[in-house]
């Protein structure tokens, strides 16, 4: 049984992906068929609707067998899995946690550790610079109202994707690289701390944070906001939107 | 037998799972909506729900907080979004992301999807980095885009429209799966195709990655995460007891750096792994769940158990009450159109029937009476200032009128649900169309209108309906409908997005002004 389980799990994973691909493909294929030249009149208007209940139903029927196999596979894998002993959770301690723990115990930090701390600070300064640059470049587009004037939202979204997404990707990549570099630094620092004289750590102290005061203030602000909202008609707006179906919002068109 | 009982006990749902299930059922107590294929239109939708639940879901009894926020921001050209911000603050301050762990149906669905037995991708640097994506989505799609378009008095709930898989699943799929909504299939086009593919991609991600949508994409989770430090209820660490061993964080499947931070959903799964029993689930200083309770003397434990039982009984009574209240059979609405016959044709809303006559007041003065325009094709468009596709298609009607003024009469009738200063809105554009108001909602009802806008009706020169459908139209489509009404031929089918005609750009002719007063339609529900 134990040997069978990884195979079953793997097969379920493959079937998950396959079924998802088939579903997406059917959907895209319906759209492509509906927009084929034969279905458009001279003015570019569809002669027959792109989607019909019958067509969607028929296409879903073609997925009935893979869906049935998938359901059986899930049931079989779940059954086998339930008979296996529960796997103990991995304690998964990160290098950062390990380091924090060690640091609280060492009597004195060696020079190598101090060096790693400086290095990490520099890494974050460099990352902050990259993030600021990315935010500024994306902001140049996002905060320029003239980019959001056209009512042709498809074009606006396309432009936004072109101007903002690359900077968002660069920012996320920069954070990833910084995290990697810092993790390597944590590990090196842990190594440097090994063998150092230790002391009994003091119990941790709660950092003072005026949560109660802040919460009370924010509660008061929230209530004022709600009262003002009721008075300015915001409550009625919510109701009107909620009792009508925004066809575009849910993707109908 | 003993083995089996042990197995069953090990697989019983936890308290958290039961609360998640309870919340999902309560949010969607309008079960008959799944049978009738329509959404709930009663007054409880005035309230935002704490969790993510689309208000276009046939079962929903409350408003989606994220949809409400986007629409409030989109309307902020006329009024500040105070109510929704206040409600979100109230939820955040009281519960924070405990809502994600306990009260969000989408969280529950993701946890179920993750139970599909496949190899799983654990957390790591990549997921930690991706967890910041939701803040970018919040800033761009929920705040900036709706705000920019609010300045042009054009409502654009961009997250709903371009990303939200919940709207696609609960709203679109929920409605389309009912045979009653068969006609809605003709509205589907590129928007649905794209959103469906996004939905499937997110579903697959959730199978392999624990709560992928919550961790990487959900702007609502991002908002509640901002209240992590001040939320009244949630998992708290007794700091002096903590030895900083990191087992809690190692055990956690979210991208937390510390228990209770902005990524923590307060699921409480780390409570039992803490070797020093430093973690507990608290409301302020009162412990709701944690090692303190397990270590308490038997009578106190008994008291806690009794309180929990009482809370459950009360909650179940509320659920039962809600299910009864929201599912009571309603009187079928009387057909507002009298059984009459005009030119040998029955009067009604269907294509081929004689259009019911109506008179509506026109903005700027005067009235519009349908029967006065017999002999010409009449196009009636039902719209509202708060409806995105409605505002987007108005320029097409205007252009059609300009190009075919001799052949067609067009009237754009605003829904009786008025949230804006409609005249103020129209003053921002130089439309030549006549705009009217359906004061009582009777006109739209007489044409079969329900909870969906926009709706377009084409009536030929003899007063017979040749087209009546919900959904947006393009200029090319309108021309084709006009031609069909004139010639008596069948028009080409509707699917707005895919036509070759580009959407004309309507630019406001003046800067938006704050509406002087809020007009109220008389009815809240249809
Ligand atoms: S589409 Fe999404 S964000 Fe919009 S109302 Fe529905 S669930 Fe909420
Ligand atoms: S992150 Fe979003 S989807 Fe996930 S549980 Fe929270 S509100 Fe729901
Ligand atoms: S830190 Fe604990 S309570 Fe928070 S999400 Fe992780 S396991 Fe759940």
mmCIF file of C-alpha atoms in Angstrom, chain A residues 138-149, chain B residues 144 148 152:
data_model
loop_
_atom_site.group_PDB
_atom_site.id
_atom_site.type_symbol
_atom_site.label_atom_id
_atom_site.label_comp_id
_atom_site.label_asym_id
_atom_site.label_seq_id
_atom_site.Cartn_x
_atom_site.Cartn_y
_atom_site.Cartn_z
ATOM 1 C CA UNK A 138 4.406 51.586 -12.345
ATOM 2 C CA UNK A 139 3.097 54.685 -10.572
ATOM 3 C CA UNK A 140 3.953 56.834 -13.575
ATOM 4 C CA UNK A 141 1.398 54.858 -15.525
ATOM 5 C CA UNK A 142 -1.137 54.185 -12.764
ATOM 6 C CA UNK A 143 -1.283 57.699 -11.389
ATOM 7 C CA UNK A 144 -1.646 59.292 -14.787
ATOM 8 C CA UNK A 145 -5.379 59.764 -15.212
ATOM 9 C CA UNK A 146 -5.119 60.135 -18.978
ATOM 10 C CA UNK A 147 -4.331 56.411 -19.170
ATOM 11 C CA UNK A 148 -7.782 55.683 -17.804
ATOM 12 C CA UNK A 149 -9.967 57.842 -20.001
ATOM 13 C CA UNK B 144 -6.899 52.800 -8.478
ATOM 14 C CA UNK B 148 -9.898 56.839 -11.935
ATOM 15 C CA UNK B 152 -15.315 60.085 -15.362
#
